[in-house]
XYZ file of C-alpha atoms in Angstrom:
561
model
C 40.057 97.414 132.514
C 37.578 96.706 130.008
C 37.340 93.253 127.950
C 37.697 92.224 124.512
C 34.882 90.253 123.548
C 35.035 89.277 120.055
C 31.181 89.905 119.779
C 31.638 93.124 120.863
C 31.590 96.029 117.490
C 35.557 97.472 117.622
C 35.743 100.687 118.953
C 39.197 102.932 120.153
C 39.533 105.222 122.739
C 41.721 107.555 124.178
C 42.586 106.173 128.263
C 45.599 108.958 128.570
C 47.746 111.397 127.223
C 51.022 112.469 127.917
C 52.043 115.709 126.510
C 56.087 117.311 126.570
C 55.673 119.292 129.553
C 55.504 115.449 131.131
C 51.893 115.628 132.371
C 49.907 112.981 131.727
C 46.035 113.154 131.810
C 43.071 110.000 132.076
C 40.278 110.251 129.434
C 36.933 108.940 130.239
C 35.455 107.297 126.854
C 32.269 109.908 126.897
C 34.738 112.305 127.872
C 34.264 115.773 125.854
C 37.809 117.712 126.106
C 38.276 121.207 125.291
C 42.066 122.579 124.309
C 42.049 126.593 125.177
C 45.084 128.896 124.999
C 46.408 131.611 123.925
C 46.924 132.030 119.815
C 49.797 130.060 119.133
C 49.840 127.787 121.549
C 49.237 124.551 119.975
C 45.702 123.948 120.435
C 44.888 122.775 116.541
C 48.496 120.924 116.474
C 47.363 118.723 119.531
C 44.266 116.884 117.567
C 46.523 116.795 114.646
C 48.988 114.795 117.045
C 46.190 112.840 118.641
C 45.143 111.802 115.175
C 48.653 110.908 114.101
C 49.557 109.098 116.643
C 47.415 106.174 115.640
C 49.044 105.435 112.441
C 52.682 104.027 111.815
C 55.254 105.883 113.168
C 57.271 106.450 110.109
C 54.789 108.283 108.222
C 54.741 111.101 110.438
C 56.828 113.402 111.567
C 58.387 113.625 115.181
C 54.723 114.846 117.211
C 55.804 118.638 118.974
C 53.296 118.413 122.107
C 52.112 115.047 122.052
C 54.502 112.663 123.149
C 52.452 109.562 124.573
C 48.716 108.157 123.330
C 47.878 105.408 125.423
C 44.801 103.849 124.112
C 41.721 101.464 124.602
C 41.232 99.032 121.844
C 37.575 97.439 122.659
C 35.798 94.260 121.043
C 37.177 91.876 118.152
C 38.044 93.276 114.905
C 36.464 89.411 113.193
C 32.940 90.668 113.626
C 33.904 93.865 111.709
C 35.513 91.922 109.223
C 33.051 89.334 109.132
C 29.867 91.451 108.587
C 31.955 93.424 105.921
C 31.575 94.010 102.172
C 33.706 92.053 99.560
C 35.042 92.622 96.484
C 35.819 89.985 93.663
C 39.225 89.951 95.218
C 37.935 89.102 98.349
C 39.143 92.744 100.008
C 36.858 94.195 102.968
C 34.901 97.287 102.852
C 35.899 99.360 105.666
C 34.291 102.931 105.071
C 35.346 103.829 101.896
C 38.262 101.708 100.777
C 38.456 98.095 99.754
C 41.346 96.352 102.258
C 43.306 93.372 102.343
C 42.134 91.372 105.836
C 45.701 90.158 106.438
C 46.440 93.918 107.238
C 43.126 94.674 108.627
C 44.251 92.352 111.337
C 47.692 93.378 111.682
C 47.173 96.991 111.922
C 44.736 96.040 114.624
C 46.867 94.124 116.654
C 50.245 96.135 116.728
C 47.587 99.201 117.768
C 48.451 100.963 114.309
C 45.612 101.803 112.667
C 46.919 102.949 109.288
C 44.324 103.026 106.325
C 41.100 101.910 108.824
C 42.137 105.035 110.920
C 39.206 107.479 109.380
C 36.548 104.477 110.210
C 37.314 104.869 113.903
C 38.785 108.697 114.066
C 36.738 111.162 112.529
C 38.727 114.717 112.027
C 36.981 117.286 111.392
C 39.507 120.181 110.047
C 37.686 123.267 108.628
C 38.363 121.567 104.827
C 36.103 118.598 105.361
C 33.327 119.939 108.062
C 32.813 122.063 104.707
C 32.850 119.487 102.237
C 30.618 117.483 103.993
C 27.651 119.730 102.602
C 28.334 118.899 99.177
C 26.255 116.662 97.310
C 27.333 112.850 97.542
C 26.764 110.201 94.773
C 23.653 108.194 95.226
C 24.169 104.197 96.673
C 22.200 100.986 96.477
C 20.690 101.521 100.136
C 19.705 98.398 100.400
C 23.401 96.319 99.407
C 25.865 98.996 100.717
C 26.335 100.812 103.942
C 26.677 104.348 103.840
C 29.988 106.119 103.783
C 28.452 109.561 103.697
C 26.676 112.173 106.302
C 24.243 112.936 103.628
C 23.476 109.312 103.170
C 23.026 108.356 106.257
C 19.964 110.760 106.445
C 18.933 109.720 103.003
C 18.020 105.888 105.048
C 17.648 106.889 108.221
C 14.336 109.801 108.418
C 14.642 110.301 112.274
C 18.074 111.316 112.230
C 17.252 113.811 109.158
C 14.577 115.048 111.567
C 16.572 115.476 114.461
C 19.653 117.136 112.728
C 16.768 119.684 111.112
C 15.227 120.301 114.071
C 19.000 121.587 115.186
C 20.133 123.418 112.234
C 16.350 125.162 112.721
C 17.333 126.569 116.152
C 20.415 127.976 114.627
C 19.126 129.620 111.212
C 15.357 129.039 111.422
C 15.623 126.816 108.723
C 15.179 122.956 107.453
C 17.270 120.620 106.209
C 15.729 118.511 103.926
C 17.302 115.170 101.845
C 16.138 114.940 98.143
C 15.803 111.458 97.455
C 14.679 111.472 93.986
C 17.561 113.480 91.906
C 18.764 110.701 90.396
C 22.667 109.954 91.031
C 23.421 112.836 93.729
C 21.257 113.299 97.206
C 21.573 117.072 97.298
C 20.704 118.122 100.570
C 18.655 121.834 101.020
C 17.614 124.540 103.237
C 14.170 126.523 104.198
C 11.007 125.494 104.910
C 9.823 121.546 103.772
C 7.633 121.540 101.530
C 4.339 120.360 102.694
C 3.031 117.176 100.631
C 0.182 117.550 99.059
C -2.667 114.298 98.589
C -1.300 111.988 96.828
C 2.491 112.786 97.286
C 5.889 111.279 98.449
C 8.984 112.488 99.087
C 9.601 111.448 95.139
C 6.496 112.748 93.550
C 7.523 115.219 90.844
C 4.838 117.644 92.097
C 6.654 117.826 95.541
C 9.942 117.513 93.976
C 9.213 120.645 91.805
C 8.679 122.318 94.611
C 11.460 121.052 96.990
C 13.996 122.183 94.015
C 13.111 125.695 94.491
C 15.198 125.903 97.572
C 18.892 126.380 97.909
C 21.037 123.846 98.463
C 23.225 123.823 101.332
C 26.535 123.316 99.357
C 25.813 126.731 97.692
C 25.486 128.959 100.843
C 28.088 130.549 102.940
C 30.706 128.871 105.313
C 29.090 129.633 108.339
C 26.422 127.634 107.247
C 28.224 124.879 105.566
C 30.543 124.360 108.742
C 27.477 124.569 111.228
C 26.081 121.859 108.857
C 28.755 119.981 108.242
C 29.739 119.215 111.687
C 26.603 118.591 112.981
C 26.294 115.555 109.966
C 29.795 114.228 110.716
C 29.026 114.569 114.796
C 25.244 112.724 114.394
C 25.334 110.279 111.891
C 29.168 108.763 112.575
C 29.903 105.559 114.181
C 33.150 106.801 115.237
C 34.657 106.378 118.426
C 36.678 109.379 118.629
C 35.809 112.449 116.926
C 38.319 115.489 117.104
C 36.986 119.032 115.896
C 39.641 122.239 115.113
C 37.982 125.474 115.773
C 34.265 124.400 115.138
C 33.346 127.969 115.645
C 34.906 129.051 112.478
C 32.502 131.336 110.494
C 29.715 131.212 112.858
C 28.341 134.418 115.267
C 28.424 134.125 118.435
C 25.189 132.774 119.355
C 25.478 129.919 117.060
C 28.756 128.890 118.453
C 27.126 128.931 121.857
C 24.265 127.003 120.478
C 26.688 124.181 118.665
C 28.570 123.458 122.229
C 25.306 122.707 123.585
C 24.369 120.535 120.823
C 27.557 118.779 120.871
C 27.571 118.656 125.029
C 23.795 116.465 124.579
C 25.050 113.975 121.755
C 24.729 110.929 122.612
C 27.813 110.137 125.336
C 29.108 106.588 123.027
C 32.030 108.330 121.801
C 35.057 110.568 122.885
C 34.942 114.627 121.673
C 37.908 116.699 121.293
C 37.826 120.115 120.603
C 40.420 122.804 119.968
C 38.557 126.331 120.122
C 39.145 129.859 120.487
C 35.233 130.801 121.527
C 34.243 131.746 124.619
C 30.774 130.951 123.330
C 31.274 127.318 122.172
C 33.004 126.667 125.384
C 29.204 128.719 127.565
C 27.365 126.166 125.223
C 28.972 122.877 126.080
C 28.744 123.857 130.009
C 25.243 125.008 129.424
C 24.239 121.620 128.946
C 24.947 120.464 132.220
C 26.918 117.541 130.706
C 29.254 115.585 133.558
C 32.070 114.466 131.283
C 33.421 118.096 129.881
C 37.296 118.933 130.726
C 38.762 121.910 129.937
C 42.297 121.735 129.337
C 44.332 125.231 128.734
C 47.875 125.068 126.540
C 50.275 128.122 127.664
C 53.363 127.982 125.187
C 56.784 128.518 127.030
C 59.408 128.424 124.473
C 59.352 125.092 123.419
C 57.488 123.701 125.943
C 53.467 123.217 125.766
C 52.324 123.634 129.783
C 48.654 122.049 129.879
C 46.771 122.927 132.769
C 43.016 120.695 133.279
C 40.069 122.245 134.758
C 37.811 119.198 135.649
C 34.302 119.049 136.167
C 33.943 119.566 140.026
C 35.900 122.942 138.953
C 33.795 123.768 136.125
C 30.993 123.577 137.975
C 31.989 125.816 141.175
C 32.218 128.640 138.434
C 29.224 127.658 136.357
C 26.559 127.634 139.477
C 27.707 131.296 140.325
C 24.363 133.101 138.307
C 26.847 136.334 137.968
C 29.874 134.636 136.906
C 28.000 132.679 134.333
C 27.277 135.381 132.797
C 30.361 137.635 132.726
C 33.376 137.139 130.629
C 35.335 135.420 132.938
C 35.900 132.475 130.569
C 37.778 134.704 128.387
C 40.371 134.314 130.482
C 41.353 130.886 129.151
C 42.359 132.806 125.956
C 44.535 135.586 126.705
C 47.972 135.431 128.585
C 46.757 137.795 132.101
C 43.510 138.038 133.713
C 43.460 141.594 136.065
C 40.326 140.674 138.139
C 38.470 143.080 139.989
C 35.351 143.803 141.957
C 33.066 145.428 139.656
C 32.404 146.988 135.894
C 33.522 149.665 136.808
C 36.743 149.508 137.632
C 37.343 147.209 134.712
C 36.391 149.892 132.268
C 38.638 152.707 134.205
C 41.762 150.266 134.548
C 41.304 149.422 130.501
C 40.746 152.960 129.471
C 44.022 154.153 131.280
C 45.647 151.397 130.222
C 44.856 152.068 126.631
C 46.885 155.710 127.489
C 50.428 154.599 128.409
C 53.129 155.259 125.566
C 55.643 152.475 126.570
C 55.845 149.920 123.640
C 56.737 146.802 125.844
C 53.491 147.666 128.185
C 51.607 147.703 124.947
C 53.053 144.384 123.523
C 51.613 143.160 127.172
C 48.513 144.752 127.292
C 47.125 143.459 123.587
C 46.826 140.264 125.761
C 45.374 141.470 129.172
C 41.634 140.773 129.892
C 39.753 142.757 132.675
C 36.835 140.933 133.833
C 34.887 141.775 137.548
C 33.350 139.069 139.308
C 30.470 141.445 141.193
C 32.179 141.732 145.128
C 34.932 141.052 146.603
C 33.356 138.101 148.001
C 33.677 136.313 144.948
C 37.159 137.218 143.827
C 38.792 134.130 145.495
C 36.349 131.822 143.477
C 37.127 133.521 140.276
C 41.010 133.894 141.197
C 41.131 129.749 142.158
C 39.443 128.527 138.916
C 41.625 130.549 136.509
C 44.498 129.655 138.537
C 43.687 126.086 138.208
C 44.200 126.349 134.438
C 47.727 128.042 134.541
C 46.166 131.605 133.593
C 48.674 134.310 135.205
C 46.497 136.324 137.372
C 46.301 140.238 138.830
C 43.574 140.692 141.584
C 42.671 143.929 142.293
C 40.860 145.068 145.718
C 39.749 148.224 147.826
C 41.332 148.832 150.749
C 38.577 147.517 152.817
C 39.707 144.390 152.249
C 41.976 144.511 154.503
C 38.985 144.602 157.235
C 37.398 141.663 157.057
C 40.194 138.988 158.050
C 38.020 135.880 156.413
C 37.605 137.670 153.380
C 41.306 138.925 152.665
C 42.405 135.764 153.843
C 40.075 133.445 151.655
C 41.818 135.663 148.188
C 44.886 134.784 149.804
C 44.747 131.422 149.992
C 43.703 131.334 146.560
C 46.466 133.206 145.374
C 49.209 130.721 147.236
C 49.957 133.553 149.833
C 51.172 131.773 152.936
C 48.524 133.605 155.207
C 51.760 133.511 158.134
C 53.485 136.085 156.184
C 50.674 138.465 156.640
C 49.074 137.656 159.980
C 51.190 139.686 162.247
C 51.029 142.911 160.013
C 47.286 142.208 159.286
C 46.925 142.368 163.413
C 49.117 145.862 163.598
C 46.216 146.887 161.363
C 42.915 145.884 162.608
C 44.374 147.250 166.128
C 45.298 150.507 164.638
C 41.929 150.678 163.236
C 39.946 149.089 166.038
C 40.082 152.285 168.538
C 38.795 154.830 165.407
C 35.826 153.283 164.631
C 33.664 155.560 166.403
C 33.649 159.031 164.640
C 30.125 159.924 165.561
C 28.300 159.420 168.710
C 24.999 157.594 168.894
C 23.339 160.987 169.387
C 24.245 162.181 165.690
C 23.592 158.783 164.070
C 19.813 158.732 165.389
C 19.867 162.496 164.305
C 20.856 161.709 160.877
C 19.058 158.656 159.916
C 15.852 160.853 161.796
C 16.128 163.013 159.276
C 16.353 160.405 156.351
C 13.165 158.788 157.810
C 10.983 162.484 158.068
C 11.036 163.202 154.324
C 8.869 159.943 153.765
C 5.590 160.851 153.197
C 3.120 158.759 155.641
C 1.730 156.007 153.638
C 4.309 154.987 151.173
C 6.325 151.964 150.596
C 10.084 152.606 152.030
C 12.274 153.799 149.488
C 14.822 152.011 148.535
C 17.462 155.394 148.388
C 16.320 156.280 152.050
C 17.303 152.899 152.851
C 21.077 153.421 151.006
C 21.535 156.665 152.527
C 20.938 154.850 156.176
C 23.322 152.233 155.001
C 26.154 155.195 154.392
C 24.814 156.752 157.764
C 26.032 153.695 160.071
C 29.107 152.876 156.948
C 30.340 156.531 158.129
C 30.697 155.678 161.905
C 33.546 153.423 161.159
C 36.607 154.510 160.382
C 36.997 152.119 156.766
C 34.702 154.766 155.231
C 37.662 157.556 156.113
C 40.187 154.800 155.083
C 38.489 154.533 151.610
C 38.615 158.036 151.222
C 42.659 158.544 152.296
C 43.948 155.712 150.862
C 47.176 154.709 152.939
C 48.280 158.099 153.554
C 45.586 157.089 156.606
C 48.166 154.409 158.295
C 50.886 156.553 160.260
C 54.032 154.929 161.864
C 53.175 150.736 162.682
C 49.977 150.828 160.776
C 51.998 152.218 158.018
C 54.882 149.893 157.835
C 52.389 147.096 158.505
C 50.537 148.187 155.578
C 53.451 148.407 153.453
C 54.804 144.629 154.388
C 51.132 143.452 153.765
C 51.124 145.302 150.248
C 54.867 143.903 148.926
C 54.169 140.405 149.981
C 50.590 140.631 148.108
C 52.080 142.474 144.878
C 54.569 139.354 144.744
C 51.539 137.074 144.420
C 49.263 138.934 142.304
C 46.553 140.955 144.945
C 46.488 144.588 143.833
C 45.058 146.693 146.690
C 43.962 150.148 145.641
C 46.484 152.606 147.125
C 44.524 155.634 147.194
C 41.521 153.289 148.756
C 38.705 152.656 146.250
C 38.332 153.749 142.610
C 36.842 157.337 142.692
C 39.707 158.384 144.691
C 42.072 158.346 142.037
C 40.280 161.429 140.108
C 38.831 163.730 143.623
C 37.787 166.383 141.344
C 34.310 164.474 140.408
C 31.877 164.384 143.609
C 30.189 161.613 141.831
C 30.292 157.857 142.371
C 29.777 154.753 140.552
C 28.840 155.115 136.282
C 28.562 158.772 136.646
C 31.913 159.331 138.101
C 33.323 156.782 135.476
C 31.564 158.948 132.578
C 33.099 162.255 134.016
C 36.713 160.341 134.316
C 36.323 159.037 130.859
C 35.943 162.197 128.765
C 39.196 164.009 130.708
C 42.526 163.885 129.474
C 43.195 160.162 130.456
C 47.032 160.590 129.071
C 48.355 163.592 131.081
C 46.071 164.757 133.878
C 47.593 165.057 136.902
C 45.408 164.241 138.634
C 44.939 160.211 137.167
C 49.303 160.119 137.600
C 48.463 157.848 140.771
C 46.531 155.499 138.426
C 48.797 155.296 135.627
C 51.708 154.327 137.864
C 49.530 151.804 139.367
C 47.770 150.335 135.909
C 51.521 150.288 135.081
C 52.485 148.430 138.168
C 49.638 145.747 137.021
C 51.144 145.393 133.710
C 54.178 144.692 134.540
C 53.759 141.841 136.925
């Protein structure tokens, strides 16, 4: 455990939490923590508990997820009180108020921080992120610290230069401090004025011009907020700085741009966020930063279940190039994940989704994200990081799963599928299939890929379709290409039952496999495959064709689980 050294500044962190579902997490004092969920869960509640939780007891009501803050209280509060600013009553200046030392000391001791709470814990609700752009009163710079973002830029020029080099990246303009208006430092946006000979930042030549640009404090939210946190995040001393939904007003790419800002801050104090963005969440993990923990809140009555997804877990997701850059991470927010193997099947799943008349299945589905993770190769990567973080989870697979026995069995370990319960039916299989596998002889396989070979004209590269259609050539002389095309219906007697047991045990845990064998066998009237297929599918009567029945009754299967 750390010391506390008197010549050490004071600084407070959170070591652990422990919230009512009786999990109790560690905390890392550059630690950046993330609270996800679904709406309603209690993300914003949780900082407001964090923050509470600091002051007396009886000034707040009973906390609702947060039952336990265990905290570190660093250094000596004498040298803050010592290097602090008096009044004629002999009161300290700590941030903005005036305090009596007696309780200074005392509220530091019993671990209560009370008034000095906001020069510690800075909470940023949506309220004061925005207020933070307006104007602030001007100070004697030279006798009194500064209590506000704006003035901290207004002594400090690097740190206006830094935070306008990041508001830049985000609306391609400046920020720029006005430090000749008199009793205000408005702050405002575009391009600096360039000084001409003979001018300062206070010449009225170069103030003229500077004055010609909006201020910040007049422009829209998503602006202010961007703004606003970005001067409460940079210029603070505080130890702990909680943000609620920092991607408030702000598109997309600037939310992903302000977790990556946030990620590379300086790691000297603790971050926690509550957010709803996917975005924010791809910026903080785009900056490669060690300490981020993601922590998901699913809501069970009156019970807040937190699930943590730690670094080491991030990361196994994160270094996948094509999960990166899917939606996958949308998962955190909605209550089911149905994962499957590509785009495809994602959009066809959705669409007849979107078709079923039962009200409870659409009460369910409102909440159901489909996301593929490119192969079935990666499904038990995808499946084990969501299920980490508590998300309830539907995998959905082709048949041919079923013949590759490290494959099927790497999904099912993910899912918690005792492997034992499968192995002897997943053996009736493979031996049913083992003696089909030859439907052509050697004699028509040469003959066929022969005649792929002797429409390439002599002299060319080889073509990359000749080389698929020899691919589906050798695919076709085992018999998982027939399976894919029957479905089940190709198991009879053992294989069948076997099939069946392997199916039920899955469903129980989550794995979906494709009755009728891959995708474009639930609509046979198409001969297409792949997009154009889909397209075909998608412009039939999704609702009451006959021919999709089999996939409604299995979309319907998903959403019930």
């Amino acid at each position: 455990m750390e010391s506390e050294e008197s010549s050490q500044r004071p600084e407070v962190f959170v070591k652990s939490i422990t919230f009512n579902d009786e999990h109790t997490f560690e905390f890392n004092r550059s630690d950046t923590v993330v609270f996800t969920g679904t709406n309603n869960s209690g993300k914003s509640q949780v900082l407001k508990e964090i923050y509470n939780s600091f002051h007396s007891k009886d000034a707040y009501a009973l906390p609702k997820i947060v039952i336990k803050v265990d905290n570190n209280f660093l250094g000596g509060i004498d040298l803050l009180i010592s290097n602090a600013k008096r009044n004629i009553k002999g009161e300290c200046l700590i941030g903005n108020l005036y305090l009596n030392e007696h309780y200074i000391r005392s509220w530091w001791n019993t671990r209560r921080l009370n008034a000095i709470c906001e020069y510690f814990i800075n909470y940023l609700n949506t309220e004061k992120r925005l207020s933070s752009s307006n104007s602030p009163d001007s100070f004697d710079s030279i006798n009194m610290p500064p209590q506000h973002p704006i003035q901290y830029l207004y002594v400090d020029d690097e740190k206006e230069k830094e935070l306008s080099r990041y508001f830049y990246c985000a609306f391609n303009m400046n920020l720029i401090v006005d430090r000749g208006a008199g009793n205000i430092i408005p702050l405002f946006v575009g391009n600096s004025p360039e000084f001409n000979e003979g001018e300062d930042r206070v010449s009225k030549s170069y103030r003229e011009r500077l004055i010609q640009l909006p201020k910040l404090q007049e422009q829209g939210d998503g602006m202010r907020s961007f703004a606003g946190i970005l001067l409460d995040t940079f210029t603070s001393q505080h130890s702990i700085t909680l943000i609620d939904e920092p991607e408030a007003f702000l598109h997309p790419p600037q939310a992903r741009l302000l977790g990556k800002m946030l990620a590379e801050t300086p790691n000297n104090r603790q971050l926690f966020v509550s957010t709803h963005s996917e975005d924010f969440i791809k910026g903080l993990l785009n900056a490669n930063n060690e300490n981020v923990k993601i922590i998901r809140i699913n809501r069970d009555k009156n019970i807040n279940k937190m699930s943590i997804l730690k670094n080491d877990d991030i990361k196994l997701l994160w270094n996948d190039s094509i999960l990166r850059y899917s939606n996958i991470l949308s998962g955190l927010f909605h209550s089911k994940v149905v994962i499957c193997e590509s785009d495809n099947d994602c959009r066809f799943y959705q669409a007849i989704m979107d078709t079923l008349d039962n009200e409870d299945n659409k009460k369910i589905s409102s909440d159901i994200l489909f996301t593929h993770c490119g192969g079935k190769q990666r499904l038990k990567t995808v499946t084990k990081a969501l299920k980490a973080l508590n998300v309830k989870i539907v995998t959905i697979a082709d048949i041919d799963v079923l013949d590759d026995k490290n494959t099927l069995q790497s999904i099912t370990d993910s899912l918690n599928i005792d492997w034992g319960t499968i192995n002897s039916s997943w053996n009736i299989i493979n031996n049913y299939v083992k003696p089909q596998k030859s439907e052509l002889n050697g004699d028509n396989i040469k003959k066929e890929i022969r005649e792929i070979v002797d429409i390439i004209p002599d002299g060319c590269s080889f073509p990359q379709k000749s080389a698929n259609e020899i691919k589906k050539v050798l695919k076709s002389s085992t018999a998982w290409l027939k399976i894919k095309e029957t479905g089940k219906a190709f198991f009879k007697g053992k294989g069948y039952n076997a099939f069946n047991e392997i199916d039920n045990i899955c469903k129980r845990k989550g794995l979906f496999i494709v009755p009728v064998g891959e995708l474009e066998q639930f609509y046979k009237v198409s001969a297409s495959h792949g997009s154009k297929w889909l397209n075909e599918v998608l412009e039939t009567d999704l609702k009451n064709s006959n021919e999709l029945k089999a996939a409604r009754e299995f979309v319907d299967e998903i959403i019930k689980y």
